[in-house]
mmCIF file of C-alpha atoms in Angstrom:
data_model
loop_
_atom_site.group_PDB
_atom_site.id
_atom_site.type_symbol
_atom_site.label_atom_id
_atom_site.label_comp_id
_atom_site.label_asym_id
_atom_site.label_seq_id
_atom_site.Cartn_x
_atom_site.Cartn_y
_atom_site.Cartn_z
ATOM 1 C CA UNK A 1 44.388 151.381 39.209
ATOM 2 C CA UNK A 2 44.413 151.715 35.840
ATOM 3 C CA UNK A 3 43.777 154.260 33.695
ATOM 4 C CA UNK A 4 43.972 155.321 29.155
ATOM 5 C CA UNK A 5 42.194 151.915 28.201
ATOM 6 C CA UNK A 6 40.602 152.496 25.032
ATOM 7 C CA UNK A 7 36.765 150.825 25.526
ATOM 8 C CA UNK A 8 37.657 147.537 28.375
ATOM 9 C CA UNK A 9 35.606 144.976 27.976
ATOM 10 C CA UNK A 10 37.417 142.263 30.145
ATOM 11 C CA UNK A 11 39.580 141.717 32.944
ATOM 12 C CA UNK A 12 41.529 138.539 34.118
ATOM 13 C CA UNK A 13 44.522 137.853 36.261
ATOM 14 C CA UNK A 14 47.637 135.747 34.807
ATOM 15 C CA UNK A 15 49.162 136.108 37.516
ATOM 16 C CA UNK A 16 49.814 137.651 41.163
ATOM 17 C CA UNK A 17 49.669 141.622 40.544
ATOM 18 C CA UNK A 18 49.229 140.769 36.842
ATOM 19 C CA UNK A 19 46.239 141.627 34.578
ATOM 20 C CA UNK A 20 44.881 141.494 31.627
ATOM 21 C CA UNK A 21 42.339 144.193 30.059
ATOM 22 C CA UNK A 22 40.779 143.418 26.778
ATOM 23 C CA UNK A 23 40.124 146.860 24.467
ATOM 24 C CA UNK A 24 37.062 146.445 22.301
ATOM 25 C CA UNK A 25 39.304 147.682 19.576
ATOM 26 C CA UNK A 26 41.285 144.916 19.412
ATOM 27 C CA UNK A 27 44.382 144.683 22.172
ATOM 28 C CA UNK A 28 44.906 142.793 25.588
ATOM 29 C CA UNK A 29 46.742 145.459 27.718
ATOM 30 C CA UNK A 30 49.251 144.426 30.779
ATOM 31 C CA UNK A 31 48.516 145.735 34.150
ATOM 32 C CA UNK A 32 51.293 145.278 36.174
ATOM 33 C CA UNK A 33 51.220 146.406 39.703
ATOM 34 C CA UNK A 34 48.484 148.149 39.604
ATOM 35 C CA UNK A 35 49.764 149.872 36.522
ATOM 36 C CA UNK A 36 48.790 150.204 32.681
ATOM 37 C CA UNK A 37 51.919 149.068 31.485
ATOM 38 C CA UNK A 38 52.828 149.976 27.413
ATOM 39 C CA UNK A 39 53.035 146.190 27.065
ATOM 40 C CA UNK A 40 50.378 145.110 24.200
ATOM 41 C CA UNK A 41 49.942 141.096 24.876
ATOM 42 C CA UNK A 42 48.307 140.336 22.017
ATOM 43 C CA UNK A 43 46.448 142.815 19.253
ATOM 44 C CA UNK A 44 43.593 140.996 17.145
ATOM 45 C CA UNK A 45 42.521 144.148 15.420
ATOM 46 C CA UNK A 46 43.882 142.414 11.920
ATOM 47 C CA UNK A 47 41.501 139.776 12.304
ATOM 48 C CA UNK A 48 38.333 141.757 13.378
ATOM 49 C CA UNK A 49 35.553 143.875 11.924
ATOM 50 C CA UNK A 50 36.053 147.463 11.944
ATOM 51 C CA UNK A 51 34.515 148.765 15.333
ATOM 52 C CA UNK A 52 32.694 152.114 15.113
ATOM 53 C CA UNK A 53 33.634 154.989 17.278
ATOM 54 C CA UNK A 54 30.037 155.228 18.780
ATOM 55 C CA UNK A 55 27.665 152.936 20.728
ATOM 56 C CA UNK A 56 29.083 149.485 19.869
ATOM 57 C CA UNK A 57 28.592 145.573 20.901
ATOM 58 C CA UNK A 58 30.884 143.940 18.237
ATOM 59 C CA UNK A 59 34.765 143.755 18.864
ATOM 60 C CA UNK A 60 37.223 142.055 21.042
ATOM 61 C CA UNK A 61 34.979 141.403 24.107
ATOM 62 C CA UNK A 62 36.001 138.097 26.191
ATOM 63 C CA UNK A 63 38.887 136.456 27.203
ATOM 64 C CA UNK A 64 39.118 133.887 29.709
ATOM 65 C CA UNK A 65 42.182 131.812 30.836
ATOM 66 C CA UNK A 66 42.561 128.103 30.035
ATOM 67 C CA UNK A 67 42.648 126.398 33.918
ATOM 68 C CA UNK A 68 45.517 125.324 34.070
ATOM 69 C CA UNK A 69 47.030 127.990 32.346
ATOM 70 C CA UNK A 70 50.335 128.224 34.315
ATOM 71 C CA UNK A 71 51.511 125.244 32.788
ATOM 72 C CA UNK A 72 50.397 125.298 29.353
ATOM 73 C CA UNK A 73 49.885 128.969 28.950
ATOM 74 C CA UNK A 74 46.504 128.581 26.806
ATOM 75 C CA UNK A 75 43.671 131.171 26.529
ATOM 76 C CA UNK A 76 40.681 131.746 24.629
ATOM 77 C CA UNK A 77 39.301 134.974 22.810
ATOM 78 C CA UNK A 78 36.024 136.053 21.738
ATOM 79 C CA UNK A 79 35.721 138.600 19.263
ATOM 80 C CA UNK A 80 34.148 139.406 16.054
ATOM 81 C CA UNK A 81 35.344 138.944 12.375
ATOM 82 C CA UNK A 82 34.089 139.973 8.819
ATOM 83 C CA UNK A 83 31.977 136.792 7.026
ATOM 84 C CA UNK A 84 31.068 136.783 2.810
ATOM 85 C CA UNK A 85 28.471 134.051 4.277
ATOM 86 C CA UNK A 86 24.805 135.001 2.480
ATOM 87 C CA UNK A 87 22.012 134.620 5.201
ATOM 88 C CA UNK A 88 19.706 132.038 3.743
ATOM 89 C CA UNK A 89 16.772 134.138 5.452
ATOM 90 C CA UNK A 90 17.577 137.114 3.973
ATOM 91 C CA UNK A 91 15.140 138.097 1.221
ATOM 92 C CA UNK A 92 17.400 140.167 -0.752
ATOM 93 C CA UNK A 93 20.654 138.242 -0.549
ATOM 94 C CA UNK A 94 22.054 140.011 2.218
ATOM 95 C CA UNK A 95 25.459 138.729 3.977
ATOM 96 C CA UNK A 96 25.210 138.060 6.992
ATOM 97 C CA UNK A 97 26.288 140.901 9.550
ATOM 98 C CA UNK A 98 29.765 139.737 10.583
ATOM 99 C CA UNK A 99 30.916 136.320 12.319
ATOM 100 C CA UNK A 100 31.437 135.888 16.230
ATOM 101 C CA UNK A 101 34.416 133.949 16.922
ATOM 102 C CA UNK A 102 35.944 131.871 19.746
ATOM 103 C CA UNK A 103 39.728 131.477 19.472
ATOM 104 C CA UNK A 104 42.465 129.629 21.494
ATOM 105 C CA UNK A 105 46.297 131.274 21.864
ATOM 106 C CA UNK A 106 49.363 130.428 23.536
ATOM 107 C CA UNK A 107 51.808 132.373 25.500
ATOM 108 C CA UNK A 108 55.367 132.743 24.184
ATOM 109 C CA UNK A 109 57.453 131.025 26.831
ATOM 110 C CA UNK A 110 58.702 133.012 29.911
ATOM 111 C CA UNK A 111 57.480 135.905 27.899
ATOM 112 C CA UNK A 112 54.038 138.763 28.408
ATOM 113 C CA UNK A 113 53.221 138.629 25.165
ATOM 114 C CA UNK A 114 50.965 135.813 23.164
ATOM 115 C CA UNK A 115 52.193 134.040 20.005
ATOM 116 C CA UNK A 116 50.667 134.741 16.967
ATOM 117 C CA UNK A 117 51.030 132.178 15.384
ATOM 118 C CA UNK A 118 49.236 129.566 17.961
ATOM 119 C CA UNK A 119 45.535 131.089 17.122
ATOM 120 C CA UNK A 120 43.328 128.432 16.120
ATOM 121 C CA UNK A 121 39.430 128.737 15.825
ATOM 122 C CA UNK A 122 37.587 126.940 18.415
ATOM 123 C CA UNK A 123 33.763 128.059 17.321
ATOM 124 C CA UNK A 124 32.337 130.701 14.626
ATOM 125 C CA UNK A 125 29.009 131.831 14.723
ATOM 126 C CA UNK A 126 27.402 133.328 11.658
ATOM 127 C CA UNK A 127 24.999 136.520 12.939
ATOM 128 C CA UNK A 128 22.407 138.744 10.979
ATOM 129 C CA UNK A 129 22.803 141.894 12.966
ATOM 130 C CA UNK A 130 25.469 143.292 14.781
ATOM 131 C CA UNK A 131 24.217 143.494 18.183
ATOM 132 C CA UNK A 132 22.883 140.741 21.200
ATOM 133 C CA UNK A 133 26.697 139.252 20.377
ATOM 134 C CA UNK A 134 26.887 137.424 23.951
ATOM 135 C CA UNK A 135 30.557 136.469 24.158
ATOM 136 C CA UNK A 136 30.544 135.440 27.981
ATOM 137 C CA UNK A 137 33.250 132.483 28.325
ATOM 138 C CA UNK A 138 34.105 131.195 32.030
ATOM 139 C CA UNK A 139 35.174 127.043 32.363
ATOM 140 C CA UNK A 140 32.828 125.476 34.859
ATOM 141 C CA UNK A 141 34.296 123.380 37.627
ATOM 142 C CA UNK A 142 33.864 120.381 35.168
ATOM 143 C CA UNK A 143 37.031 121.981 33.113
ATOM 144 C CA UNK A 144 34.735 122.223 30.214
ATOM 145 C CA UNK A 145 34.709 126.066 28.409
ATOM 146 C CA UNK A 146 30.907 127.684 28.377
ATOM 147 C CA UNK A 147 30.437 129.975 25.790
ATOM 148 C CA UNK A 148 27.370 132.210 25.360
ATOM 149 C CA UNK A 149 25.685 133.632 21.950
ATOM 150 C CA UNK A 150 22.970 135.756 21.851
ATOM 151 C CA UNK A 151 19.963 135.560 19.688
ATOM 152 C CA UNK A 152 21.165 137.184 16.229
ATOM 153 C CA UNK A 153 20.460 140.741 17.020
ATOM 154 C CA UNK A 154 18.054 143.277 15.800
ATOM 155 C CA UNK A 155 15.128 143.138 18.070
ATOM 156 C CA UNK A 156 12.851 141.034 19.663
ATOM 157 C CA UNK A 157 14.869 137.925 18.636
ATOM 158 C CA UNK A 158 12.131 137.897 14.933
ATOM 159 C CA UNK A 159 14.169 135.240 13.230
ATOM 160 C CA UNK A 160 12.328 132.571 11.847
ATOM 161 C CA UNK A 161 8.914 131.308 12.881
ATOM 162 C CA UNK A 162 9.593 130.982 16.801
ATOM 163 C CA UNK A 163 12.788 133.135 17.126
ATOM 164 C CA UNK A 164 16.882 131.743 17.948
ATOM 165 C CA UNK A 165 16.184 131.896 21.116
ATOM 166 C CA UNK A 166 13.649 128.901 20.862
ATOM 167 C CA UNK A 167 15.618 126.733 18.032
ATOM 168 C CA UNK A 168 17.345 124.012 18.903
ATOM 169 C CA UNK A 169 18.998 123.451 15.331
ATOM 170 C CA UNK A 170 21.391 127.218 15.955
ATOM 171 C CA UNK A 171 23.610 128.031 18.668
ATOM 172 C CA UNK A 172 22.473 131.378 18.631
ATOM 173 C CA UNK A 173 20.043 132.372 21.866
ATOM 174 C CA UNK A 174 22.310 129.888 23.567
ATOM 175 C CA UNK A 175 24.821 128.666 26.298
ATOM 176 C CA UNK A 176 27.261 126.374 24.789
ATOM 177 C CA UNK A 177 29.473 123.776 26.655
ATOM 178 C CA UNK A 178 32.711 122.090 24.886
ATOM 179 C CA UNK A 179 35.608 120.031 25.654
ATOM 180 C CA UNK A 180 38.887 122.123 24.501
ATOM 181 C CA UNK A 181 41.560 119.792 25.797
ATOM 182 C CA UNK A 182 40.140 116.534 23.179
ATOM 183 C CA UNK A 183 40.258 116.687 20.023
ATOM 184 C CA UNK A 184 40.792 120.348 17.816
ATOM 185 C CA UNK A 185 39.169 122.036 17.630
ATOM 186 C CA UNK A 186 36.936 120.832 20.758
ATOM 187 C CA UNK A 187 34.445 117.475 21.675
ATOM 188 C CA UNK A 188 31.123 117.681 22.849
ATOM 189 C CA UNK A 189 31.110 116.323 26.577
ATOM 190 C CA UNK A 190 28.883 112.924 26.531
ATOM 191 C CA UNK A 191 26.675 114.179 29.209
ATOM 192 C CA UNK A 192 25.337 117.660 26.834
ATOM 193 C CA UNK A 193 21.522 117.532 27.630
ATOM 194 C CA UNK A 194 21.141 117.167 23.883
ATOM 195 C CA UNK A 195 23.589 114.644 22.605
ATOM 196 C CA UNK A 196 22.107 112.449 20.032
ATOM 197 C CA UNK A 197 18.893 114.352 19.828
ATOM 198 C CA UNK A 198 17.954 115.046 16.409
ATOM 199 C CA UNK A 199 17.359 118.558 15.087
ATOM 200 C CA UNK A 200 19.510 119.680 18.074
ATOM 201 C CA UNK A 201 22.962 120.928 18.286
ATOM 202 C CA UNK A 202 24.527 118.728 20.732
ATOM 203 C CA UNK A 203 27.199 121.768 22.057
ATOM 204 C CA UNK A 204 23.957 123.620 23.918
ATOM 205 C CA UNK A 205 23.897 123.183 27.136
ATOM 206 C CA UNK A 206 21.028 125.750 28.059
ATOM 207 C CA UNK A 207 18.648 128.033 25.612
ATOM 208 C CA UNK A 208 16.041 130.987 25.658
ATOM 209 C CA UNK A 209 18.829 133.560 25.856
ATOM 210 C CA UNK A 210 18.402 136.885 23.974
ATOM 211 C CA UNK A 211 21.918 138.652 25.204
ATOM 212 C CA UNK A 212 23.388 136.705 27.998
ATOM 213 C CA UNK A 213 26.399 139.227 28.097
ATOM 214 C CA UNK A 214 28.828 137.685 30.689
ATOM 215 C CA UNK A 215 28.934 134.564 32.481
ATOM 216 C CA UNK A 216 31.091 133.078 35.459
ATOM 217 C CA UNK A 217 31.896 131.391 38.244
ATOM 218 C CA UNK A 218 31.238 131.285 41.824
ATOM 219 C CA UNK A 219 35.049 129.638 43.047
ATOM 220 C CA UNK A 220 33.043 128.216 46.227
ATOM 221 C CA UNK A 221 29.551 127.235 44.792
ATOM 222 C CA UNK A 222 30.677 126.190 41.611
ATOM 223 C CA UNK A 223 27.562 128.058 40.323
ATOM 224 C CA UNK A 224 27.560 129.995 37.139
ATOM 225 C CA UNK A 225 25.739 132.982 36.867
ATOM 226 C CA UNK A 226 24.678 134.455 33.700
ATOM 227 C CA UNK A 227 23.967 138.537 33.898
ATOM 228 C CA UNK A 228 20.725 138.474 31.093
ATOM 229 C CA UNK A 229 20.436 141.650 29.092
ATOM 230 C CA UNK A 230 17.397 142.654 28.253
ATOM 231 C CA UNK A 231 14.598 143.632 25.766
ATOM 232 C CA UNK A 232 12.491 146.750 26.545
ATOM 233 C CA UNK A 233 11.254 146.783 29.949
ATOM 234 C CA UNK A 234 13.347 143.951 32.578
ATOM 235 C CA UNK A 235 17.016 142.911 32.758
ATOM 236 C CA UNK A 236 17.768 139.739 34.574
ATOM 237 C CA UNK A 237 20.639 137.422 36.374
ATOM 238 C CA UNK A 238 20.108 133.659 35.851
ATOM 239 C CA UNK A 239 22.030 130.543 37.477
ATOM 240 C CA UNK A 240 22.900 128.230 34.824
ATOM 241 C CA UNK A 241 21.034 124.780 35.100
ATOM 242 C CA UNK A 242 21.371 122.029 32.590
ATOM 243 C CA UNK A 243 19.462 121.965 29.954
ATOM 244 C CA UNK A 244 16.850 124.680 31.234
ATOM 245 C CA UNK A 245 14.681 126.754 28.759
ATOM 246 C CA UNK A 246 14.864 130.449 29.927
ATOM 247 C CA UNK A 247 11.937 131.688 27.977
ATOM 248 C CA UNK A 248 12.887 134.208 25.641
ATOM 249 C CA UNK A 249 11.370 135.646 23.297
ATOM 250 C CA UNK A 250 8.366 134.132 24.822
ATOM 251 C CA UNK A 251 9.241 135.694 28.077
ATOM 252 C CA UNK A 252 11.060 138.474 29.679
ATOM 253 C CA UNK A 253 12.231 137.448 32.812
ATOM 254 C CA UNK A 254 8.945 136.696 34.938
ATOM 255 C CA UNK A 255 6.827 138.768 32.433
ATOM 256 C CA UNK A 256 5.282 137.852 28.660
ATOM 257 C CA UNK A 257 6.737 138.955 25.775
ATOM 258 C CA UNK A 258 5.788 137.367 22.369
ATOM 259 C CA UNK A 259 2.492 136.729 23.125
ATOM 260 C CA UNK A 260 2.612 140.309 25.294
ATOM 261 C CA UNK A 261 -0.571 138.339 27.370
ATOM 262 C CA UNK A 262 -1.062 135.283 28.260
ATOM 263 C CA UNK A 263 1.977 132.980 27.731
ATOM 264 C CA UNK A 264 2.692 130.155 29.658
ATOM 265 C CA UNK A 265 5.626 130.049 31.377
ATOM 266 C CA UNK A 266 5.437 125.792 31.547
ATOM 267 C CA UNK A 267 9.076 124.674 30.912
ATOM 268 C CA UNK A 268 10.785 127.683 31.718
ATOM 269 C CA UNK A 269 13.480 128.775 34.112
ATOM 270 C CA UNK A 270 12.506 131.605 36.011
ATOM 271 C CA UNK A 271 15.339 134.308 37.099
ATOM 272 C CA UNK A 272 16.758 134.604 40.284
ATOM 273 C CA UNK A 273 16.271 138.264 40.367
ATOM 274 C CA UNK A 274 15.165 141.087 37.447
ATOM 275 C CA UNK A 275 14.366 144.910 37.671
ATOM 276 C CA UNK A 276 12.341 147.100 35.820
ATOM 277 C CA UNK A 277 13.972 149.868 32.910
ATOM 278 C CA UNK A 278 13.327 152.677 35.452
ATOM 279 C CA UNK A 279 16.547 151.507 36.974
ATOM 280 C CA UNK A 280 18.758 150.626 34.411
ATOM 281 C CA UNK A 281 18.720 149.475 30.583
ATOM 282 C CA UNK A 282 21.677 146.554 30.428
ATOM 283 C CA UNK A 283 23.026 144.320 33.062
ATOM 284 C CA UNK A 284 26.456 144.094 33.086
ATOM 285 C CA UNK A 285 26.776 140.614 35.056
ATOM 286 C CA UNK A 286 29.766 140.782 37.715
ATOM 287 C CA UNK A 287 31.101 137.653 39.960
ATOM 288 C CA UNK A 288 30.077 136.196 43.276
ATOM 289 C CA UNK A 289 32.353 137.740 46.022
ATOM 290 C CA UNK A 290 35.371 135.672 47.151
ATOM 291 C CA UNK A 291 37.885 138.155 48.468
ATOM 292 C CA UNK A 292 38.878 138.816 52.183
ATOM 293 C CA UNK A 293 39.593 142.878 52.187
ATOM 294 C CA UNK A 294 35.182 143.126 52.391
ATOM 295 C CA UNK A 295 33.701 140.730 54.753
ATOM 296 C CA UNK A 296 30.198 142.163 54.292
ATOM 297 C CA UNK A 297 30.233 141.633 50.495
ATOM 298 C CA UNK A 298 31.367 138.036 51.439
ATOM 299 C CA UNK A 299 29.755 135.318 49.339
ATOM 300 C CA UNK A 300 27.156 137.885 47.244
ATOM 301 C CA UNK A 301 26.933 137.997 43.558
ATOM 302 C CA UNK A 302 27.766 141.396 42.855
ATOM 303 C CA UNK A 303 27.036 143.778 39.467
ATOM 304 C CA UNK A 304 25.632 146.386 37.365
ATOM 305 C CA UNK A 305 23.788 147.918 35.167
ATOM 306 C CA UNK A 306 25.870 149.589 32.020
ATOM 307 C CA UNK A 307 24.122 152.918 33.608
ATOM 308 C CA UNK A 308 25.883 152.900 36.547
ATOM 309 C CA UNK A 309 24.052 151.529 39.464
ATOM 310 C CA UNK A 310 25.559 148.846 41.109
ATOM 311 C CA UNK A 311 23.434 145.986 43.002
ATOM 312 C CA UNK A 312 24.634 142.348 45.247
ATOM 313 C CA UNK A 313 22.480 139.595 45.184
ATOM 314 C CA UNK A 314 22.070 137.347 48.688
ATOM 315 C CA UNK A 315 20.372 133.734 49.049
ATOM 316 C CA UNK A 316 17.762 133.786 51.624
ATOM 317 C CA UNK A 317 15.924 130.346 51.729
ATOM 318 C CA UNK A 318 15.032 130.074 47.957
ATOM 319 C CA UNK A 319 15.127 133.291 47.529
ATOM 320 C CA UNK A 320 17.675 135.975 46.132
ATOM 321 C CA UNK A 321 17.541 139.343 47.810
ATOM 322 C CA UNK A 322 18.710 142.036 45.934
ATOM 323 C CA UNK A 323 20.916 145.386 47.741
ATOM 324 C CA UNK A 324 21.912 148.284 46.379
ATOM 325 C CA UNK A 325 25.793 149.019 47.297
ATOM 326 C CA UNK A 326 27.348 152.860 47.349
ATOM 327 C CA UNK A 327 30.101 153.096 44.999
ATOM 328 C CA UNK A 328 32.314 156.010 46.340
ATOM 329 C CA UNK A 329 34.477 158.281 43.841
ATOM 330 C CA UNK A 330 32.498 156.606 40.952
ATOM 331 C CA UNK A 331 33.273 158.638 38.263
ATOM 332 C CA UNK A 332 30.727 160.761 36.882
ATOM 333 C CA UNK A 333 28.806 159.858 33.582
ATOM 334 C CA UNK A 334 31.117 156.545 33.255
ATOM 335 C CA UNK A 335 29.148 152.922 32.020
ATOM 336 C CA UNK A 336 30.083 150.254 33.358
ATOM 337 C CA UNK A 337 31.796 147.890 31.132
ATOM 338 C CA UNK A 338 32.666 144.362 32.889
ATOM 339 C CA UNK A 339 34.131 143.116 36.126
ATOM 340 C CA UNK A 340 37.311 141.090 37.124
ATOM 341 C CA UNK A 341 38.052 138.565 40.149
ATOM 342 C CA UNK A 342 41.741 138.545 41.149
ATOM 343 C CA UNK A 343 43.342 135.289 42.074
ATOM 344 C CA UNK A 344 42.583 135.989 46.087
ATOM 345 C CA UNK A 345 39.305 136.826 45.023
ATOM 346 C CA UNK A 346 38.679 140.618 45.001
ATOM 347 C CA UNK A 347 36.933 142.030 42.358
ATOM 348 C CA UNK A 348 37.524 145.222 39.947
ATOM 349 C CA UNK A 349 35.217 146.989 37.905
ATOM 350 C CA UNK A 350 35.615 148.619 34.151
ATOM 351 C CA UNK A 351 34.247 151.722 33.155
ATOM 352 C CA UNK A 352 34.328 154.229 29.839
ATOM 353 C CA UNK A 353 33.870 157.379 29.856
ATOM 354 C CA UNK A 354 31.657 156.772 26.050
ATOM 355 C CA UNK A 355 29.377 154.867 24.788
ATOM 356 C CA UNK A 356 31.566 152.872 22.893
ATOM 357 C CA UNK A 357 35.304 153.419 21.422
ATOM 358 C CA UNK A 358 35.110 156.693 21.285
ATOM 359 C CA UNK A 359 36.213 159.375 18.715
ATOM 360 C CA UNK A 360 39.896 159.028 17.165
ATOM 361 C CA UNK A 361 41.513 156.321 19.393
ATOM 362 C CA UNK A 362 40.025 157.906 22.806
ATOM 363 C CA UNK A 363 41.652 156.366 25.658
ATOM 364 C CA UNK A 364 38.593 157.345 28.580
ATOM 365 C CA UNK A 365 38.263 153.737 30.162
ATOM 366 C CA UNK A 366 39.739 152.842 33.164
ATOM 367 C CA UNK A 367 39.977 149.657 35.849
ATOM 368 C CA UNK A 368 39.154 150.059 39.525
ATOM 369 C CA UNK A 369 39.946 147.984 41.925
ATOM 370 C CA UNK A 370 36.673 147.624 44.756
ATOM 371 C CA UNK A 371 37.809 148.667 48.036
ATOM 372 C CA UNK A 372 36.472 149.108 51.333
ATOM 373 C CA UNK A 373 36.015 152.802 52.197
#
């Protein structure tokens, strides 16, 4: 439906035949009946790192709209900025890599594009490396915004003694959960897991994350799932739970990690479904299926790996059964990017042709909307 996106990273729906697509390089794009429209809603590359022209995980990669954004026209950006901040666990002064940033904007009234001048910061997070960024934002059924960081890059999630993922004093390795609509630039709901717990940071809501990429909503559950990248061998989808431990680095989905033998998995939330590196290297979490136009996706948790394969996930009992579902006229070579949920609840998939931004401004990503065939 839509094709010369430079690098999407997210899709969301303003309003009936209306979309947004966020380029990792910095602009929200209008589609606008089922059309890339020249309409720029709002450009953040100012405020941003520079983003390389290969393989790249820092940039403009979230937005998500405020719920009750017809009336007060609010969203919320995640992207990532430059910091002069000195990691105090750097041995040789180092800064730290770059900052990620959540931001709110406004629309300009009866107008596509944003106004500028509305940005305010909502939460900056300081990280060492420039990878495992997170930047899922969805708002729960509660109204509250969650907001996922991932473990401070590199690999293996080696910072400190027992790794981000595992302390309770950083937000990194972490799903927060805020209150936007109280006091700027947000409140921490009363009923946090943590709240008044000391050496804890009261915003977390779950830990033992190393790159929980995307994270949303199921419109009839209410259940959020969290797609779970990955270390060397499993990639995982998780349903959010308060204040559950999901193991990492200790764990890799059902399997050790740091100790590679013999962990114990007491405490921790297991995944409701994981595969193995032979079939993909980062999952690329999608939405549960709400739509009417494919009954037999009805009510599965669809997604993909950045590779290409596309799975659904089904409840049976207390199990989740995991599919494998034909994409026709996929295009060849493409990665999968990130998914988008209409307001009637069909879902559309973005893919780029490169690994990241590509060469001099390429334009090779594109947004498809799912069809029955």
């Amino acid at each position: 439906m839509a094709q010369g996106i430079q690098a999407p990273t997210a899709m969301v729906f303003p309003g009936p035949n209306t979309g947004w697509v966020t380029e990792q390089t910095g602009k929200i794009r209008l589609v606008r009946d089922g059309k890339l429209t020249g309409t720029v809603v709002l450009d953040v590359k100012n405020k941003m790192v520079r983003v390389g022209s290969g393989y790249e995980e820092k940039g403009l990669l979230n937005v998500v709209l405020h719920p009750k954004f017809n009336t007060n026209g609010k969203f919320y950006l995640f992207y990532s900025r430059n910091t002069s901040t000195i990691n105090p666990d750097s041995k040789n002064g180092r800064k730290f890599d770059h900052t990620d940033v959540v931001a709110e904007y406004k629309m300009l009234p009866q107008s596509d594009m944003a106004d500028t001048a509305s940005a305010h910061i909502i939460l900056a997070q300081d990280k060492p490396d420039g990878n495992h960024n997170g930047s899922g934002l969805v708002f729960g059924a509660d109204g509250y915004l969650y907001v996922t960081f991932g473990d401070g890059g590199g690999q293996r999630d080696e910072h400190g003694t027992i790794g981000n993922g595992q302390d309770m004093n950083t937000w990194l390795g972490k799903v927060l959960r805020v209150n936007v609509d109280g006091d700027a630039p947000y409140t921490v709901p009363k009923d946090n897991p943590y709240v008044g717990k000391d050496g804890v940071k009261p915003e977390i809501w779950a830990a033992g994350f190393r790159n929980p990429y995307r994270i949303t909503i199921d419109k009839t559950s209410k259940q959020l799932f969290v797609g779970e990248v990955g270390q060397d061998l499993y990639e995982e989808v998780d349903i959010l739970e308060k204040g559950a431990n999901y193991g990492w680095r200790v764990v890799e989905g059902n399997h050790c990690h740091n100790p590679n033998t013999g962990c114990s998995f007491t405490g921790y939330t297991a995944p409701i479904s994981e595969y193995h590196h032979s079939e993909g290297v980062s999952v690329i979490g999608g939405n549960v299926y709400n739509g009417s136009q494919i009954p037999g996706l009805k009510g599965k948790y669809l997604f993909g790996d950045w590779t290409g394969p596309v799975w659904y996930l089904q409840k049976a009992g207390k199990a989740w059964n995991r599919g494998k579902v034909t994409i026709k006229n996929f295009p060849r070579g493409a990665k999968i990017t990130g998914w988008g949920e209409d307001q009637s609840g069909e879902m559309y998939i973005l893919l780029n042709a490169e690994a990241g931004p590509g060469p001099y401004g390429a334009t090779t990503g594109s947004a498809y909307k799912i069809t029955k065939s």
